[in-house]
GROMACS .gro file of C-alpha atoms in nm:
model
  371
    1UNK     CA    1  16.544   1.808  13.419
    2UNK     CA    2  16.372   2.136  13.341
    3UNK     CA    3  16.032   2.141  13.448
    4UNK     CA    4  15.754   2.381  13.396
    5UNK     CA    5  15.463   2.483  13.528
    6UNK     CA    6  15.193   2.725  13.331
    7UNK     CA    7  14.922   2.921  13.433
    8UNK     CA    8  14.583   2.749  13.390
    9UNK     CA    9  14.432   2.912  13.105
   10UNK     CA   10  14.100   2.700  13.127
   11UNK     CA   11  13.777   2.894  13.219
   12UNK     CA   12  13.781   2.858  13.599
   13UNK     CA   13  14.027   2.668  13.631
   14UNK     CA   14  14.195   2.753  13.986
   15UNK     CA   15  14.414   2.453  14.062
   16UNK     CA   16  14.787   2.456  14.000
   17UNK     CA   17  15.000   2.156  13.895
   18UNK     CA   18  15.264   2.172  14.114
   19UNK     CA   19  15.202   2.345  14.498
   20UNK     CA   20  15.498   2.492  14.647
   21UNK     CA   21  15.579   2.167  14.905
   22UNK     CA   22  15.585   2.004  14.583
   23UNK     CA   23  15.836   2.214  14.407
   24UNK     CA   24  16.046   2.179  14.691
   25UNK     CA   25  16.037   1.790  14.660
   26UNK     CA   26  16.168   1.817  14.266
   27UNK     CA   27  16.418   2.089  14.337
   28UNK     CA   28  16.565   1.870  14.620
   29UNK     CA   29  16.573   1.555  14.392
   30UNK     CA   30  16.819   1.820  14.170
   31UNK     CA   31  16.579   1.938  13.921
   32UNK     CA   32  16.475   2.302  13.808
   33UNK     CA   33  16.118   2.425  13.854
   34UNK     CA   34  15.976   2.729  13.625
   35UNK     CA   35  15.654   2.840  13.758
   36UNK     CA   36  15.469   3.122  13.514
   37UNK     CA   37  15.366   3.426  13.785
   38UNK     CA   38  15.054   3.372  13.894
   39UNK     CA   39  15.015   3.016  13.848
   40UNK     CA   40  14.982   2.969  14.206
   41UNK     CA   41  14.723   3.228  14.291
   42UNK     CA   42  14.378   3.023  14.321
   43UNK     CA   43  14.530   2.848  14.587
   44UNK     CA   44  14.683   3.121  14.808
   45UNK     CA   45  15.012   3.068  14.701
   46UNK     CA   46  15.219   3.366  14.575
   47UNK     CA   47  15.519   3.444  14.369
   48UNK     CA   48  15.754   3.487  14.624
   49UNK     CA   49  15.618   3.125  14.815
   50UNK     CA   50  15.742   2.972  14.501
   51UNK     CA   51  16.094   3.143  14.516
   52UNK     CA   52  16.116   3.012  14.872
   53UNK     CA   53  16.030   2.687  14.763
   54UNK     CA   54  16.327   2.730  14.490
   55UNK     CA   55  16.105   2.791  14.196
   56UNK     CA   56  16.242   3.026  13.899
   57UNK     CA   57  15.948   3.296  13.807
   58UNK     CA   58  15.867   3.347  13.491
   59UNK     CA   59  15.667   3.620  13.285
   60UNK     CA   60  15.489   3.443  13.050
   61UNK     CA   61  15.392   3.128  12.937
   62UNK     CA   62  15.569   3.098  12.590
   63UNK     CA   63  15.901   3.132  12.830
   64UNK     CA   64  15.782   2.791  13.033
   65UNK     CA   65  15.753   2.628  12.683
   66UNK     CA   66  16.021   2.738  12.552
   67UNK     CA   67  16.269   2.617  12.814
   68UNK     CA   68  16.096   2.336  12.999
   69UNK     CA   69  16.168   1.982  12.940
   70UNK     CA   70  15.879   1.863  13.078
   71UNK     CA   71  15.528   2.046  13.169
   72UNK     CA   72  15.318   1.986  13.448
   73UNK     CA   73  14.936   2.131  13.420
   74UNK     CA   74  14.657   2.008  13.593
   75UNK     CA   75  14.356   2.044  13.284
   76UNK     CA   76  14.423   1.932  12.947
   77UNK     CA   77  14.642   2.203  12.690
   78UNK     CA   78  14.401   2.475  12.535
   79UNK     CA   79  14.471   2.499  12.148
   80UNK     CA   80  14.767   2.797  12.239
   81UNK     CA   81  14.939   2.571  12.468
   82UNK     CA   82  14.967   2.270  12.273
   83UNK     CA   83  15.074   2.467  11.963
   84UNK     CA   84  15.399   2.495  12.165
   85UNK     CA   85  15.485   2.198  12.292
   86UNK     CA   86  15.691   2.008  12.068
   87UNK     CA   87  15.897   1.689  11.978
   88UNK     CA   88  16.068   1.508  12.284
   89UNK     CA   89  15.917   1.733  12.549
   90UNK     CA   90  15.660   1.543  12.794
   91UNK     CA   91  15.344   1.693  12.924
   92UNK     CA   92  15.204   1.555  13.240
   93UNK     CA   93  14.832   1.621  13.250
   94UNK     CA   94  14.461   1.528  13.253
   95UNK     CA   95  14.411   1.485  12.894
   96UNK     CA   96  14.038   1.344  12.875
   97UNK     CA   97  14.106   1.315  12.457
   98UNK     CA   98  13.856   1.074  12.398
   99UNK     CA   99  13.599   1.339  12.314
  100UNK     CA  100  13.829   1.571  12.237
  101UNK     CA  101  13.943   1.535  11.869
  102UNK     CA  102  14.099   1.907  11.805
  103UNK     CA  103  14.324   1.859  12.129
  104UNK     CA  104  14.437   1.491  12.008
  105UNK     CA  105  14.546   1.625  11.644
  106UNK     CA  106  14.689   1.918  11.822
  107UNK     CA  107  14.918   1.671  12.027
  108UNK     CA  108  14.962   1.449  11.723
  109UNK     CA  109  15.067   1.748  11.532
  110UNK     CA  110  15.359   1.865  11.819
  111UNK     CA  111  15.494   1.557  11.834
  112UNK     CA  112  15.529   1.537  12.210
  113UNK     CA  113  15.484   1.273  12.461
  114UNK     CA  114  15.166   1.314  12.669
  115UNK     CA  115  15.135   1.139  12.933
  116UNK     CA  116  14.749   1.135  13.099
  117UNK     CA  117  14.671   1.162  13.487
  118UNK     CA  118  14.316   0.934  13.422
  119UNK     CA  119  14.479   0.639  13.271
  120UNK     CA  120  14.786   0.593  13.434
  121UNK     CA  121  14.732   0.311  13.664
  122UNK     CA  122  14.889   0.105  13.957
  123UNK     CA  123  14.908  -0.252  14.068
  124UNK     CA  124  14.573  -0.330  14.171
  125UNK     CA  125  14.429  -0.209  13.832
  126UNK     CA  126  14.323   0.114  13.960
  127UNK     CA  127  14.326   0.458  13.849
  128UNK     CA  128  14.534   0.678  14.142
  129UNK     CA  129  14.635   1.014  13.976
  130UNK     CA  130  14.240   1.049  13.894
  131UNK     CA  131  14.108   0.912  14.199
  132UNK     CA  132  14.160   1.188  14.404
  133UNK     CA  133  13.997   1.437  14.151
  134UNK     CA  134  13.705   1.161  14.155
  135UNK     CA  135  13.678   1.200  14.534
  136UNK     CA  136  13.648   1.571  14.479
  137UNK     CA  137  13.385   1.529  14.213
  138UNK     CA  138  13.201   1.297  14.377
  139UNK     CA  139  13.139   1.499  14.726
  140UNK     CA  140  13.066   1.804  14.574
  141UNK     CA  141  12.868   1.690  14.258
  142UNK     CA  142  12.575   1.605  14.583
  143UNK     CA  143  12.653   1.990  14.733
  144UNK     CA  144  12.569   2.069  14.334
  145UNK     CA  145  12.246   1.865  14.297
  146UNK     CA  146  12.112   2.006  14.622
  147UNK     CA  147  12.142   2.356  14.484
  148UNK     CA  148  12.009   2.274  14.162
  149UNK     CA  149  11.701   2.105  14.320
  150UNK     CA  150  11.633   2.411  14.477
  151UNK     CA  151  11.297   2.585  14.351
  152UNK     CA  152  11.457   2.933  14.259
  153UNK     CA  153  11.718   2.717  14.044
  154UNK     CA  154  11.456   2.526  13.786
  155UNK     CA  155  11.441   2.227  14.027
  156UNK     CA  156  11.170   2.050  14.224
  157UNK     CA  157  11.219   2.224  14.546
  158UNK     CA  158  11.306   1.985  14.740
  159UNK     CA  159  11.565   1.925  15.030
  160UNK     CA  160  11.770   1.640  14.974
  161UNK     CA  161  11.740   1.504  15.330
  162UNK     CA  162  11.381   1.605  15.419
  163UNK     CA  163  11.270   1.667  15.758
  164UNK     CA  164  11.103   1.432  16.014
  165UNK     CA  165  10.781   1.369  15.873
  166UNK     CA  166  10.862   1.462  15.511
  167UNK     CA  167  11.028   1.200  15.261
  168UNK     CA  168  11.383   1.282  15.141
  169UNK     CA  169  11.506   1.326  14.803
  170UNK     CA  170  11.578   0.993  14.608
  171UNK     CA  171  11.914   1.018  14.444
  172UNK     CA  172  12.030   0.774  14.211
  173UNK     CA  173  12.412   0.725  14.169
  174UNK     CA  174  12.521   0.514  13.806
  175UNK     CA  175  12.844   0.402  13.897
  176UNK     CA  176  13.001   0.279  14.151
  177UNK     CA  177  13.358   0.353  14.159
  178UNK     CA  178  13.526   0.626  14.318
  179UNK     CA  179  13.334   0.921  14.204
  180UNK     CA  180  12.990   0.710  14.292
  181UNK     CA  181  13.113   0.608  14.568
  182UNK     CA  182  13.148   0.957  14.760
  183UNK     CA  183  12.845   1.064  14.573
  184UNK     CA  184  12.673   0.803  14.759
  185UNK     CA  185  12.838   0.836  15.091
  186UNK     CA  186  12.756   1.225  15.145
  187UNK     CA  187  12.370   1.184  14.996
  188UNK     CA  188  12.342   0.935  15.273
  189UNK     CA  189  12.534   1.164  15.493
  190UNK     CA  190  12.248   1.413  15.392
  191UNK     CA  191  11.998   1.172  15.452
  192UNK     CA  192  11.866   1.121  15.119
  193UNK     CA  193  11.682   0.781  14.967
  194UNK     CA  194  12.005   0.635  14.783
  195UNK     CA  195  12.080   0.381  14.529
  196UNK     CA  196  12.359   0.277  14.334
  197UNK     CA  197  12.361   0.117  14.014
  198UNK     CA  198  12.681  -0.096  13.892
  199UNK     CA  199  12.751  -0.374  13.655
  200UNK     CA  200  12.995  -0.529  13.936
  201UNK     CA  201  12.821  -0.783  14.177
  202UNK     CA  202  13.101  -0.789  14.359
  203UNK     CA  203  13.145  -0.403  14.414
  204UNK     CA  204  12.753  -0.400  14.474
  205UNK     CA  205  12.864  -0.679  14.770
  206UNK     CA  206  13.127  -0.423  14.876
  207UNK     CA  207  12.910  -0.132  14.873
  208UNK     CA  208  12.641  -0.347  15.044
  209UNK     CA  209  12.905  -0.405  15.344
  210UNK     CA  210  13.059  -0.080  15.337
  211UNK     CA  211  12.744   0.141  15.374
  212UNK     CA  212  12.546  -0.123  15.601
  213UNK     CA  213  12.223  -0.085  15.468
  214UNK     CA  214  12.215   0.229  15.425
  215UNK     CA  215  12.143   0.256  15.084
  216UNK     CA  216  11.988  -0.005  14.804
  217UNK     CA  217  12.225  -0.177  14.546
  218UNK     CA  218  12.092  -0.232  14.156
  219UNK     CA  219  12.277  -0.482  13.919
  220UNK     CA  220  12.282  -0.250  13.569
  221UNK     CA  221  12.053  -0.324  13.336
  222UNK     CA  222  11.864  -0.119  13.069
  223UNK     CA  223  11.489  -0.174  13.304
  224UNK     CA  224  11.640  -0.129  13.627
  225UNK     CA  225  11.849   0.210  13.494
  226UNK     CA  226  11.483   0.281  13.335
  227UNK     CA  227  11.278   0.198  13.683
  228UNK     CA  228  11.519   0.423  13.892
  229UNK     CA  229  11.585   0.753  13.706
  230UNK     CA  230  11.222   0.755  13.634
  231UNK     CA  231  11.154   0.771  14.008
  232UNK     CA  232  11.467   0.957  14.122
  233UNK     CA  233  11.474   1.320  14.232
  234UNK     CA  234  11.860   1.345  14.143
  235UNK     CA  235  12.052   1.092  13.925
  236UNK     CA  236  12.435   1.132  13.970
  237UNK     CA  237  12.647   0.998  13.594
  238UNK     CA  238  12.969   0.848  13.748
  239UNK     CA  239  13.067   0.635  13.510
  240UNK     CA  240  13.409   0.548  13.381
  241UNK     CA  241  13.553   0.343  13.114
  242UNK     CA  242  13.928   0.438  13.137
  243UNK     CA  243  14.103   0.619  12.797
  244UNK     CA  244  13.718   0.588  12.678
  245UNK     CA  245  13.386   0.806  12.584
  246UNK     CA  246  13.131   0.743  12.861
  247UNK     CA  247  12.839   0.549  12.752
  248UNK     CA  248  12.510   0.679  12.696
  249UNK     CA  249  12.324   0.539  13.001
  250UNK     CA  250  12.007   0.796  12.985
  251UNK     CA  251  11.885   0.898  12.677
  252UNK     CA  252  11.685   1.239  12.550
  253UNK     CA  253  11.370   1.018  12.538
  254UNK     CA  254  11.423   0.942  12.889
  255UNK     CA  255  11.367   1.241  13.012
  256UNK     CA  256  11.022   1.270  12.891
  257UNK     CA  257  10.972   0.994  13.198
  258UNK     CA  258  11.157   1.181  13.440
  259UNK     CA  259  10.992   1.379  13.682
  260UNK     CA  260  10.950   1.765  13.597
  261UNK     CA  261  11.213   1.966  13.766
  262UNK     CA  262  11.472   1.631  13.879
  263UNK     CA  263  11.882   1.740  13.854
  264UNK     CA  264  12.096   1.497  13.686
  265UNK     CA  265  12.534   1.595  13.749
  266UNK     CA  266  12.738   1.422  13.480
  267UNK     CA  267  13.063   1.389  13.658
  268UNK     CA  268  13.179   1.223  13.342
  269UNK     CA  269  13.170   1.517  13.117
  270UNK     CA  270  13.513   1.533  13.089
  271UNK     CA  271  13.507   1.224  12.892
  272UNK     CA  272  13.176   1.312  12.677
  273UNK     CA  273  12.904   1.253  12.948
  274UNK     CA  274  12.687   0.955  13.000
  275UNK     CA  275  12.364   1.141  12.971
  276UNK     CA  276  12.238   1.182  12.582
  277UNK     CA  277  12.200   1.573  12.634
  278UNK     CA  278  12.481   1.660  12.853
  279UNK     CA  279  12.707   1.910  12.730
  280UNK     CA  280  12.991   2.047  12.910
  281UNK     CA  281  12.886   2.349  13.132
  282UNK     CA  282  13.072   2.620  13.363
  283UNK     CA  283  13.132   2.723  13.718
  284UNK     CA  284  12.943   3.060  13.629
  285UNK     CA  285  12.674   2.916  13.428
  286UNK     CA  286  12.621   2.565  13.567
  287UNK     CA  287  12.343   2.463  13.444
  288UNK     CA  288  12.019   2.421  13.185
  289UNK     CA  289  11.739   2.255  13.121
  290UNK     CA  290  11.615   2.022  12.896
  291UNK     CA  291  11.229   1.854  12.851
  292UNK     CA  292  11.149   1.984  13.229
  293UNK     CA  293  11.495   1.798  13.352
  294UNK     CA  294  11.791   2.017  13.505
  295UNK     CA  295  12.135   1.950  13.428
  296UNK     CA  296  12.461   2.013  13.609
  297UNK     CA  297  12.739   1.931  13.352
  298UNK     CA  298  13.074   2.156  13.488
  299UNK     CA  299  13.385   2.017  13.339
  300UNK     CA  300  13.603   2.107  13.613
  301UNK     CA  301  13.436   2.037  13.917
  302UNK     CA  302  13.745   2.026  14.170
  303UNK     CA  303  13.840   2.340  14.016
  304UNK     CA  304  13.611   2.493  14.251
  305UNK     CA  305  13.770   2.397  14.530
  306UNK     CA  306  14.154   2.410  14.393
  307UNK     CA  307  14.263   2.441  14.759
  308UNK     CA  308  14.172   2.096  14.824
  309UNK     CA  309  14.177   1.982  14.515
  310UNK     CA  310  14.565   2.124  14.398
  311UNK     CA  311  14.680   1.913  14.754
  312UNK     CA  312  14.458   1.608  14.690
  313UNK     CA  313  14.617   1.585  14.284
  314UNK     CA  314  14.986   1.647  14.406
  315UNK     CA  315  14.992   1.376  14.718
  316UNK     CA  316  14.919   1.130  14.396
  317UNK     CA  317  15.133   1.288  14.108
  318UNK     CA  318  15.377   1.349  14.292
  319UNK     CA  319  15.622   1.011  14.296
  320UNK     CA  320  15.473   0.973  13.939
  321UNK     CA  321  15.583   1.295  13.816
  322UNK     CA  322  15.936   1.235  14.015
  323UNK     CA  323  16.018   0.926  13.799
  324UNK     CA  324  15.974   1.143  13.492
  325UNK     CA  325  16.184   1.392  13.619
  326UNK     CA  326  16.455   1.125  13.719
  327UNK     CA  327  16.438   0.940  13.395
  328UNK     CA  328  16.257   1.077  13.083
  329UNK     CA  329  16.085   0.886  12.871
  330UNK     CA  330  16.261   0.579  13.031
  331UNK     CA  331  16.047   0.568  13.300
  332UNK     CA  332  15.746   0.516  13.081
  333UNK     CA  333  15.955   0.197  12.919
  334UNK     CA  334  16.055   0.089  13.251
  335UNK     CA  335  15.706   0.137  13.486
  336UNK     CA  336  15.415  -0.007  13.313
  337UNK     CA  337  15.169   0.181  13.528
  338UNK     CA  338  15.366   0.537  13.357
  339UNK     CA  339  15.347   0.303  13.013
  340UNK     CA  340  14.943   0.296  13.093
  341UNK     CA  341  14.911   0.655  13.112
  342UNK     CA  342  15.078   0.733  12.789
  343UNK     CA  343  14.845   0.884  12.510
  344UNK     CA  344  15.068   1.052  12.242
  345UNK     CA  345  15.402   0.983  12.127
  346UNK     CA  346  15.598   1.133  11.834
  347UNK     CA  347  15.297   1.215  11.669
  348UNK     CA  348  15.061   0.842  11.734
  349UNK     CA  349  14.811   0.722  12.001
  350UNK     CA  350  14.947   0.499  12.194
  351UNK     CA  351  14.645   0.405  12.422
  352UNK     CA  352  14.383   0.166  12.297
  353UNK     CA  353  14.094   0.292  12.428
  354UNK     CA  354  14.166   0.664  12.337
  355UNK     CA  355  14.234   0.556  12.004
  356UNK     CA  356  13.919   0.360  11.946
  357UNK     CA  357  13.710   0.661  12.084
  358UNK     CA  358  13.864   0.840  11.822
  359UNK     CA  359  13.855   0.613  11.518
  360UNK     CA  360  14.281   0.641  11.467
  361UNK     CA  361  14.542   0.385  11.450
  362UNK     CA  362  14.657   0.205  11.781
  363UNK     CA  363  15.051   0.224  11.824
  364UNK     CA  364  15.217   0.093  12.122
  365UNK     CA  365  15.515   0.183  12.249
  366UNK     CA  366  15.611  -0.174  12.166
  367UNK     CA  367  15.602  -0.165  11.834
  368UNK     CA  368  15.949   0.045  11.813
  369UNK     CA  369  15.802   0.409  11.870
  370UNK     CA  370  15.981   0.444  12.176
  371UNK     CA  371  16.322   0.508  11.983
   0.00000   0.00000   0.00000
């Protein structure tokens, strides 16, 4: 198969979608890699490291459209890439299109198959081509608050650990999956106050055992969300409902409560936010303020760090992205956790929960559209 890899075109976006060892991987399994010059160079990795690896150059991006099979990005298609993908050629990608309308009628209107990093899945139920992203997000969305609560920076000028004598910051973390998770473990690390709020009493139980007491658990309800960000210095938004818009969990009249200068970091901006007045922010301008109440709302977090983050995405696309390469759009018939992570086929949704967010018709690949 032909397989292309653009530049990222998104604003500060650094990462790459394939790295040169994983070029090398796909051009040993007998396929042909394009890489668009430059693609590589917010990780380090130059033209001539992708030749070695066995990668073709290419000028410009309208040649990896034009002659790839399949494209391999990293952040969803910006309105002039998707206006040249078309019918029968697969994108592999974060997509994030349930609060993205314009890119879903964009794909729609191609008639491509998109297949999504977030929702493909694996045999335990999990999400492993966004969990490594999530780890990302998670470590440095605590790096981000403890900048943001920084006086000079709007916040309440405090340190999030304290010193002896001095109470730490409280940070509460809604969510407890992978991105809360790591939010949690380096606050604590940091020596902040920390509590986690989940609707899981079993991953509260987890959490309980994994972090030994050092932090408090909260089952999710709408008084004990209320009781905590009202007393928390930092509230971290990792929550997740796969394909889906993030719920609301703190509202605009909640800040009003809040105290005067606390950060909150929606990690789920990507898919809408799950504060009330997030909106999605950038690695040059990272923040505002609403009602007293900064907010940290980047969209592409691990793009900051595409070093890490490029490595971290490939060790996890990687056998994914293999099987497409291998098989074409049979893999997604044949591997149900591919199947998952399809969005957009010949012009229809073909995930549930993206299609809900969006109000449009559900079409599996069941019902005949994979001819």
């Amino acid at each position: 198969m032909r397989v292309g890899v653009p530049k990222e075109i998104k604003v500060q976006e650094y990462r790459v979608g394939l790295t040169p060892g994983a070029v090398r991987e796909y051009v040993a399994a007998g396929h042909q890699v394009a890489v668009e010059t430059g693609a590589g160079a917010g990780i380090g990795a130059s033209d001539e490291v992708y030749r070695r690896a066995g990668a073709d150059i290419v000028d410009s991006a309208h040649d990896i459209f034009a002659r790839s099979d399949m494209i391999v990005k990293v952040k969803e298609p910006q309105k002039s890439e998707w206006a040249q993908l078309r019918e029968g050629q697969i994108l592999f990608t974060y997509l994030h299109l349930a609060p993205d309308p314009e890119q879903a009628k964009g794909l729609l209107a191609s008639g491509c198959t998109a297949i999504a990093y977030e929702t493909v899945t694996d045999a335990r139920g999990h999400l492993p081509l966004l969990a490594p992203m999530s780890e990302v997000a998670g470590r440095l969305a605590i790096e981000a608050a403890g900048a943001a609560l920084k006086r000079s920076a709007g916040g309440r000028g405090l340190l999030l650990g304290g010193v002896p004598g001095v109470q730490p910051a409280r940070v509460v973390v809604l969510g407890g999956g992978v991105v809360g998770t790591q939010a949690a473990r380096m606050a604590a690390g940091l020596g902040a106050e920390v509590t986690v709020i989940d609707r899981s009493i079993p991953r509260l139980r987890e959490l309980d055992d994994l972090f030994a007491g050092r932090l408090r658990t909260r089952f999710s309800t709408i008084e004990s969300v209320e009781e905590e960000v009202f007393a928390a210095d930092v509230v971290i938004g990792a929550v997740l409902v796969p394909g889906a818009s993030a719920p609301k969990l703190v509202t605009r009249a909640m800040l009003k409560s809040m105290r005067p200068g606390a950060v909150l970091v929606d990690v789920a901006i990507d898919q809408g936010g799950c504060f009330e007045t997030s909106h999605p922010t950038t690695h040059t301008d990272p923040t505002y303020e609403v009602d007293g109440v900064v907010h940290y709302c980047v969209a592409n977090m691990p793009g900051a760090v595409p070093v890490t983050s490029s490595q971290a995405l490939n060790n996890a696309t990687l056998p994914f992205g293999l099987m497409l390469a291998n098989k074409g759009f049979a893999a997604v018939l044949e591997n149900p956790h591919l199947r998952n992570g399809l969005n957009v086929h010949r012009g229809r949704i073909t995930n549930k929960a993206v299609a809900e967010s969006l109000g449009l018709d559900f079409a599996p690949v069941e019902s005949g559209l994979a001819a």
